[in-house]
mmCIF file of C-alpha atoms in Angstrom:
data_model
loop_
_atom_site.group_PDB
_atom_site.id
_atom_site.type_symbol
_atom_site.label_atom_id
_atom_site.label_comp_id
_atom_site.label_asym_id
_atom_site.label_seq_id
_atom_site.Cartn_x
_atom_site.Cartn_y
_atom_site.Cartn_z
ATOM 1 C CA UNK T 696 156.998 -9.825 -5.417
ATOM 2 C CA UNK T 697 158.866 -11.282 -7.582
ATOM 3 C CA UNK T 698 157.624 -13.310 -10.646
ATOM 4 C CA UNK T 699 159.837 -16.803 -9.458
ATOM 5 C CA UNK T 700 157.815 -16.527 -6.482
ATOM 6 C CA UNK T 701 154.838 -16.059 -7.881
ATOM 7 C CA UNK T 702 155.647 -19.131 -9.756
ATOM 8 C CA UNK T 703 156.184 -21.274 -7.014
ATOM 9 C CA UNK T 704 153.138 -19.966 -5.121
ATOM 10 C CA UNK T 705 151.129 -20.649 -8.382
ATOM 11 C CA UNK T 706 152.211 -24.396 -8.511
ATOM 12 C CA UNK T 707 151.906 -24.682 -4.458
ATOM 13 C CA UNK T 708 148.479 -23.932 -4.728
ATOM 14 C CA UNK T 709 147.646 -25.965 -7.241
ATOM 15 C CA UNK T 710 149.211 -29.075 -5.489
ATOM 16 C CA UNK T 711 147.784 -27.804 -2.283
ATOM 17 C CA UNK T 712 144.260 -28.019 -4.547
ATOM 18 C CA UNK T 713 145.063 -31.435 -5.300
ATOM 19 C CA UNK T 714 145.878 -32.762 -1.597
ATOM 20 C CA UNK T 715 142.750 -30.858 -0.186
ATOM 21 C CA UNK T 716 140.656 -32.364 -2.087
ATOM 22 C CA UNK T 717 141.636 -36.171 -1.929
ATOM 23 C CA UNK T 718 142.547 -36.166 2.137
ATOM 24 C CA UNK T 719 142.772 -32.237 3.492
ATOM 25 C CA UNK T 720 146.400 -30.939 4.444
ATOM 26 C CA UNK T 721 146.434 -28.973 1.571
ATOM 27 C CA UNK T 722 147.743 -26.265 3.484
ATOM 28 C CA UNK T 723 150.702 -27.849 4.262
ATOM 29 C CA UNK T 724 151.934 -26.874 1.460
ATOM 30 C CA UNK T 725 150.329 -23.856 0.347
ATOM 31 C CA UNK T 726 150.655 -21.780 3.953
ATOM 32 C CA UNK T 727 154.457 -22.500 4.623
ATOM 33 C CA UNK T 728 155.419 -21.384 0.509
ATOM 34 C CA UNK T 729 153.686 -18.290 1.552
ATOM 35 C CA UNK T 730 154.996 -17.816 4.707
ATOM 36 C CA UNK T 731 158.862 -18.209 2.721
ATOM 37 C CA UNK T 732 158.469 -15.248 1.165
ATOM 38 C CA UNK T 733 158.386 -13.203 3.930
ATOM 39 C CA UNK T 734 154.657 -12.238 4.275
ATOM 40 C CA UNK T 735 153.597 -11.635 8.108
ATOM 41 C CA UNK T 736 151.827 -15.021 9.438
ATOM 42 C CA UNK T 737 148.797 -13.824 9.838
ATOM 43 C CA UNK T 738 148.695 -12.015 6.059
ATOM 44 C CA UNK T 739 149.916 -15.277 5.090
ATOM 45 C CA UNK T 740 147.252 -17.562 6.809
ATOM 46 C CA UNK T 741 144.465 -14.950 5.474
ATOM 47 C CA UNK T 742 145.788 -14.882 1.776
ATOM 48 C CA UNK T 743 145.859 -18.793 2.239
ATOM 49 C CA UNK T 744 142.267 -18.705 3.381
ATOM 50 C CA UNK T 745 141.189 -16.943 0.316
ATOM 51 C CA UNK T 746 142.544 -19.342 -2.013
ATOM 52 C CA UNK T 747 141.364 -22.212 0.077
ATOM 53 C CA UNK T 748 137.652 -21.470 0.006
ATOM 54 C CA UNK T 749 137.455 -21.453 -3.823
ATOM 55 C CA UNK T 750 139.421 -24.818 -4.075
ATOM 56 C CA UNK T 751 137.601 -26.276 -1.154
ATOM 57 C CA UNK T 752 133.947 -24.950 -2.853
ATOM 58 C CA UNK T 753 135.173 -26.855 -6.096
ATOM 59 C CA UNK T 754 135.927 -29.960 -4.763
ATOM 60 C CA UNK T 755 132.926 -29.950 -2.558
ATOM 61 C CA UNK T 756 130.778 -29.383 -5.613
ATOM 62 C CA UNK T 757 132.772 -32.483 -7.818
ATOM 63 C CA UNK T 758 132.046 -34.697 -4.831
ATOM 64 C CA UNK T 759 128.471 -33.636 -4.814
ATOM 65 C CA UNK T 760 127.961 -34.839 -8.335
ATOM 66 C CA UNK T 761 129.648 -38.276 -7.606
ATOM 67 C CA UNK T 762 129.072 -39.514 -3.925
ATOM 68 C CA UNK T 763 126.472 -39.174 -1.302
ATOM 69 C CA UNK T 764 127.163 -36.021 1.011
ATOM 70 C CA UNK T 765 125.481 -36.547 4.989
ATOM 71 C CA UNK T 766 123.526 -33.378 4.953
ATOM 72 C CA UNK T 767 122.616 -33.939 8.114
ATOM 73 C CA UNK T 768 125.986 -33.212 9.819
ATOM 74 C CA UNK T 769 127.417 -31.204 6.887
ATOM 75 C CA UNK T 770 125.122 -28.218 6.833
ATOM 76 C CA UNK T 771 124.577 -27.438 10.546
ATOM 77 C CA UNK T 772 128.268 -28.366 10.913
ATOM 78 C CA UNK T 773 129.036 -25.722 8.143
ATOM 79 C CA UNK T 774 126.495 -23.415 9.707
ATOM 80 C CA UNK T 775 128.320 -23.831 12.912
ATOM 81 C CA UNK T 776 132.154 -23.654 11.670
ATOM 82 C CA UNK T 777 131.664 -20.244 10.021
ATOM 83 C CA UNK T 778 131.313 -18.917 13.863
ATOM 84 C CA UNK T 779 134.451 -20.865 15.376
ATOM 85 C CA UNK T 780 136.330 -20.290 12.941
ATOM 86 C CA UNK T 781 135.849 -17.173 12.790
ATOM 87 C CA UNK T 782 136.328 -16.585 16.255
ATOM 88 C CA UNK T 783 139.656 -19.101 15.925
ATOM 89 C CA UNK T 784 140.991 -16.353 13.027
ATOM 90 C CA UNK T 785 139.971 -13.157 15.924
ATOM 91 C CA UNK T 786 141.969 -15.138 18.389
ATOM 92 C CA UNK T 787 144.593 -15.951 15.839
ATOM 93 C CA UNK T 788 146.809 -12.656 16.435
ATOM 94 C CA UNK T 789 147.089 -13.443 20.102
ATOM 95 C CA UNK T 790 147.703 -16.839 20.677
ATOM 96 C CA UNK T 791 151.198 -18.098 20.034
ATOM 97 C CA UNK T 792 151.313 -21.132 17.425
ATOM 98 C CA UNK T 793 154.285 -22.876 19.214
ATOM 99 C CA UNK T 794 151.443 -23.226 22.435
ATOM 100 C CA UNK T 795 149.118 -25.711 19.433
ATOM 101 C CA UNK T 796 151.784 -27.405 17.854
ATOM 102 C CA UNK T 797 152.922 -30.013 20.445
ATOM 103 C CA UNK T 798 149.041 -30.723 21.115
ATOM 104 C CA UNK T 799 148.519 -30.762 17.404
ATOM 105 C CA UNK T 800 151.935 -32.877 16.799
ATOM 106 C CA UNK T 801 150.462 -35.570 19.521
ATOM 107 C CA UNK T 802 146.923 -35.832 17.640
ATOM 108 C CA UNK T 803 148.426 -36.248 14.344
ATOM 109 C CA UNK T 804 150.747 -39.306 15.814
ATOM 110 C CA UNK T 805 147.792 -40.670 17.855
ATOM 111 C CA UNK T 806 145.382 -40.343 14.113
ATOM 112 C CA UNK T 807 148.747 -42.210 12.312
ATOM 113 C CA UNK T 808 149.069 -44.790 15.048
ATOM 114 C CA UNK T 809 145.129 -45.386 14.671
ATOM 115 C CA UNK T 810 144.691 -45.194 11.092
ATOM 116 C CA UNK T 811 147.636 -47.715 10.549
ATOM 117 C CA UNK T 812 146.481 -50.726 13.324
ATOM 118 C CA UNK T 813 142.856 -50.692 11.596
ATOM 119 C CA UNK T 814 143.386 -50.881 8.041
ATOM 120 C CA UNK T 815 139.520 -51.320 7.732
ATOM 121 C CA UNK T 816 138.875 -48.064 9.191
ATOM 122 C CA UNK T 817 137.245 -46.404 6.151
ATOM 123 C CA UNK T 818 137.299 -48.682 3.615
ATOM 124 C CA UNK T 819 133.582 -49.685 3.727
ATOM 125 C CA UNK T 820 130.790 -47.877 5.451
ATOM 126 C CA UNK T 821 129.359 -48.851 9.061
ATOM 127 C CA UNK T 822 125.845 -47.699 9.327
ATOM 128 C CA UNK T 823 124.956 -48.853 12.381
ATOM 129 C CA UNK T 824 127.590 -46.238 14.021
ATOM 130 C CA UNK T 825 125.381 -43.504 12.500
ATOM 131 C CA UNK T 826 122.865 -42.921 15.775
ATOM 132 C CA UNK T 827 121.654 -40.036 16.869
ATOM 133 C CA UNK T 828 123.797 -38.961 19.626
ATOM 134 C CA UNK T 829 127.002 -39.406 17.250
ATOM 135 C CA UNK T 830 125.366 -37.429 15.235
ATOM 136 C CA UNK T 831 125.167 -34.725 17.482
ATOM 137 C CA UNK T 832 129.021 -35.466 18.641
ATOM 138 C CA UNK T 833 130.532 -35.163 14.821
ATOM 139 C CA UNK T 834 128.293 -31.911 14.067
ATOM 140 C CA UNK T 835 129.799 -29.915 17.222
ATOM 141 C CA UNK T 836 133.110 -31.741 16.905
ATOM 142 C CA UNK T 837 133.647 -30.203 13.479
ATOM 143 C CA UNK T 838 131.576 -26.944 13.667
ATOM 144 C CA UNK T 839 133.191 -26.463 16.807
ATOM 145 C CA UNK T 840 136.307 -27.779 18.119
ATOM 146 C CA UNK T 841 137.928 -28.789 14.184
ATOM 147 C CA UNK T 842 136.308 -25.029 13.074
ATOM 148 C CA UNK T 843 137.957 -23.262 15.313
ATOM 149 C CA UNK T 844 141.373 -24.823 15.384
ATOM 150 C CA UNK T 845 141.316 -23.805 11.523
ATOM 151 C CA UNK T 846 140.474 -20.520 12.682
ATOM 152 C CA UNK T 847 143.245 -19.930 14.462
ATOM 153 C CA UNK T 848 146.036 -22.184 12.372
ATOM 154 C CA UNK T 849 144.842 -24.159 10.178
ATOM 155 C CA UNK T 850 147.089 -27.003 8.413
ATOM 156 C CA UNK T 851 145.329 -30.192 8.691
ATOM 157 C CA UNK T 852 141.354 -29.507 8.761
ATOM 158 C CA UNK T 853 140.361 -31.777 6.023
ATOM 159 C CA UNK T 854 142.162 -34.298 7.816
ATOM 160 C CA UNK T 855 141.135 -33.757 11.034
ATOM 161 C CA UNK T 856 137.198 -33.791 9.387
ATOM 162 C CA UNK T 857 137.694 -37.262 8.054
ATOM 163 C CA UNK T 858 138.704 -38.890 10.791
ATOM 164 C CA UNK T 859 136.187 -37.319 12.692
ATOM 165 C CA UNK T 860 133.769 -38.850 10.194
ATOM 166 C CA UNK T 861 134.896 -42.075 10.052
ATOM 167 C CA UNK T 862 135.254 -42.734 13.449
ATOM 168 C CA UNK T 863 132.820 -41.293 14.972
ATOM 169 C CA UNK T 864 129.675 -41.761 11.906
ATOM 170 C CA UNK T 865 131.329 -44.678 10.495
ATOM 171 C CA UNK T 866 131.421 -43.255 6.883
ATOM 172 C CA UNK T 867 133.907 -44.864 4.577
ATOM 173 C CA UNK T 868 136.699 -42.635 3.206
ATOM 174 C CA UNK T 869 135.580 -40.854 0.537
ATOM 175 C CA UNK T 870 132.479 -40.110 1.147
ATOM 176 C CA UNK T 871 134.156 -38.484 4.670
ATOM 177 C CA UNK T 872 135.994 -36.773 2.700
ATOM 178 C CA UNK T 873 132.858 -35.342 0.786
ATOM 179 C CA UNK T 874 131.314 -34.068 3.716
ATOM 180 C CA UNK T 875 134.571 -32.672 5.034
ATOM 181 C CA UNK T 876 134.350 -30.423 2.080
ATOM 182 C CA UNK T 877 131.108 -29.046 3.053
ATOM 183 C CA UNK T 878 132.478 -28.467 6.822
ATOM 184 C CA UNK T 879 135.517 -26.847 5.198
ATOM 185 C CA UNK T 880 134.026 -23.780 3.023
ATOM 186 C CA UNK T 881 132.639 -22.984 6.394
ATOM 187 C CA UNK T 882 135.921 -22.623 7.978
ATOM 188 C CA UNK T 883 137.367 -20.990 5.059
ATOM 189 C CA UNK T 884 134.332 -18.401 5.166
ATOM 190 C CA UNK T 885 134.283 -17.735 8.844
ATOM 191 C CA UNK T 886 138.039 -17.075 9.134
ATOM 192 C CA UNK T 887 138.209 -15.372 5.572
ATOM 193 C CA UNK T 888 135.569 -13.041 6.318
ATOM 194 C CA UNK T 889 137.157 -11.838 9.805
ATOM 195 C CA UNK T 890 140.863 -11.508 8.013
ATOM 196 C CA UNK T 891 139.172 -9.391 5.594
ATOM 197 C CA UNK T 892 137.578 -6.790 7.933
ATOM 198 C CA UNK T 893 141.210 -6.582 9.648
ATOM 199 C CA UNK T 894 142.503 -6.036 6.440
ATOM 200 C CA UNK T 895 145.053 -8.490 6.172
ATOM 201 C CA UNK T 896 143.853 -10.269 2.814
ATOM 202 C CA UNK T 897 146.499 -9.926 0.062
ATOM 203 C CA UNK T 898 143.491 -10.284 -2.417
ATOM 204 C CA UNK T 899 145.203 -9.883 -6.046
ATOM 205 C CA UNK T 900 148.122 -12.694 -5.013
ATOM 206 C CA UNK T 901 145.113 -14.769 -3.588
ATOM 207 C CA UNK T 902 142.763 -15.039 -6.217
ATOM 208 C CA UNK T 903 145.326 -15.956 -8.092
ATOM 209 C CA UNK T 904 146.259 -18.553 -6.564
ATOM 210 C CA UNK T 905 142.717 -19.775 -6.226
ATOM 211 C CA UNK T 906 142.809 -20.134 -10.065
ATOM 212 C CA UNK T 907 145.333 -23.219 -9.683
ATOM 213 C CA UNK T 908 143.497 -24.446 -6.183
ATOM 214 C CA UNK T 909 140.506 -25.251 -8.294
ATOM 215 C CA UNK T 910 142.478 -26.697 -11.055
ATOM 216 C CA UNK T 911 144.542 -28.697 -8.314
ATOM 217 C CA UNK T 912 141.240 -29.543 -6.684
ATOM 218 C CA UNK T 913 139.247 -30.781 -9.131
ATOM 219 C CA UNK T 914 142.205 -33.208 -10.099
ATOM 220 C CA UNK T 915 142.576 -34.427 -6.669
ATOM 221 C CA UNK T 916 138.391 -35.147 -6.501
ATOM 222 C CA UNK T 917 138.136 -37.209 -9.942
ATOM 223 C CA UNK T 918 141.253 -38.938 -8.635
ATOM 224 C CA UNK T 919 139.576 -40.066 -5.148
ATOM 225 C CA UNK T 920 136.313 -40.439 -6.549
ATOM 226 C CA UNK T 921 137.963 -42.806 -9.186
ATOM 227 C CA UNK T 922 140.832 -44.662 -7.107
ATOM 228 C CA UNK T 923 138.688 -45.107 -3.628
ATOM 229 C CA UNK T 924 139.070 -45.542 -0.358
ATOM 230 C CA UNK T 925 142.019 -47.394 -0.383
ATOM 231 C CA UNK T 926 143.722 -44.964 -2.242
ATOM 232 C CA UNK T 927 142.440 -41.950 0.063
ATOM 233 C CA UNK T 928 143.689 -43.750 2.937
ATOM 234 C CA UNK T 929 147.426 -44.407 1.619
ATOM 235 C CA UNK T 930 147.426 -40.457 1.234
ATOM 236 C CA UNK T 931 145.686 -39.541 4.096
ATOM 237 C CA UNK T 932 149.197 -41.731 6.250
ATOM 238 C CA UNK T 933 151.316 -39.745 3.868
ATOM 239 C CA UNK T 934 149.343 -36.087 4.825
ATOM 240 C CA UNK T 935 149.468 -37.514 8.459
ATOM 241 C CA UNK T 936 153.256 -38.406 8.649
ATOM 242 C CA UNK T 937 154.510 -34.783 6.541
ATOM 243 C CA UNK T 938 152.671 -32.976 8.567
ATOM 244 C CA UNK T 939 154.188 -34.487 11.982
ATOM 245 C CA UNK T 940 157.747 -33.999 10.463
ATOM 246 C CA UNK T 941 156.898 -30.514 9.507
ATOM 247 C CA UNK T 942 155.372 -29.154 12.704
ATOM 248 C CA UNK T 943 157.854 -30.934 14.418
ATOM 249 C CA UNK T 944 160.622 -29.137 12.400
ATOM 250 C CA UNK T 945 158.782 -25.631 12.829
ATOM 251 C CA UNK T 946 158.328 -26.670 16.870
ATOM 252 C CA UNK T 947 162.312 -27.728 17.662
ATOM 253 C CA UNK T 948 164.550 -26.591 14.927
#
């Protein structure tokens, strides 16, 4: 490959780090610069995985430090995403990404449309949301159905998990975003570990792209952790709205 392209992979992951770590999406960037230089999609998605779960792992561990992480849904949802996903990344080889985008495309309009007419959505905490049935709802909604959808594409996770979180536990923001991290290192471990055993890891151009991930990362956490929920959800509308424009370009150009 050649060494301009390695560049531009380099700096993709790092601001791929950065945008993971604040709102998720961060393969937005870092899948399609992969996918330009010609690499087969599902080589591509797998290499993408591999620098995902170190950036992921580092912003899950700054968030730790800083913010409260629910346990409670984040473990048993981690648990439970290593299997979907997984079994999303088995499935990945068969099932034709232009079949997800439109349903992904309507989901991502629906979350902007949402996220925009309740500006308080997020900003503060709403513990009396957190009951035991919702509980139960967020761990199989992101262990299953969110796990498995990164499985088998990917862009859009993180973003997906916060939303889930907020809406359906009533967490604020950041602190979603913290336990989306947890949720996400499952995903990236369940789908890595299945591309590995079909051999379609491109493991020196991954790792080193998983240098700048966790640089990018741990940026993007000090930067949420210190600028708030506000700031997290200005991003997460800007995530939201790119990604729309790019699947959309991917689905009819």
């Amino acid at each position: 490959m050649p060494l301009e392209q390695v560049l531009v992979l380099l700096t993709a992951a790092a601001g791929a780090g950065w945008v993971d770590a604040v709102v998720g999406g961060g393969g937005l960037l870092q899948l399609p610069a992969i996918l330009v230089t010609g690499m087969p999609p599902v080589e591509a998605m797998a290499t993408n995985k591999l620098s995902s779960v170190f950036g992921t792992t580092s912003a899950a561990v700054a968030y730790a430090r800083s913010t409260k992480v629910d346990r409670q849904v984040a473990i048993p949802g981690a648990a439970m995403a290593m299997v979907s996903a997984g079994l999303g990344a088995w499935a990945a080889a068969s099932i034709s990404a232009e079949v997800l985008r439109p349903a992904v495309m309507v989901v991502l309009v629906a979350v902007a449309v949402f996220v925009t007419l309740r500006p308080s959505m997020g900003a503060v905490p709403v513990p009396h949301l957190r009951t035991p049935p919702r509980v139960v709802a967020a761990v199989a909604t992101a262990g299953a159905g969110i796990a498995f959808y990164d499985g088998i594409m990917g862009p859009g996770t993180g973003t997906f998990l916060i939303i889930a979180f907020t809406t359906i536990l009533g967490l604020d923001f950041v602190s979603a975003s913290a336990s989306a991290k947890i949720i996400n290192i499952g995903t990236n471990v369940g789908a890595l570990a299945v591309f590995a055993v079909q051999g379609h890891v491109q493991w020196a151009l991954g790792l080193g792209m998983a240098v700048c991930n966790v640089a990018g990362a741990q940026f993007g956490a000090r930067t949420a952790l210190k600028r708030g929920a506000a700031f997290v959800r200005i991003v997460l509308l800007v995530v939201v709205v790119a990604m729309v424009i790019r699947l959309g370009w991917q689905q009819f150009a």
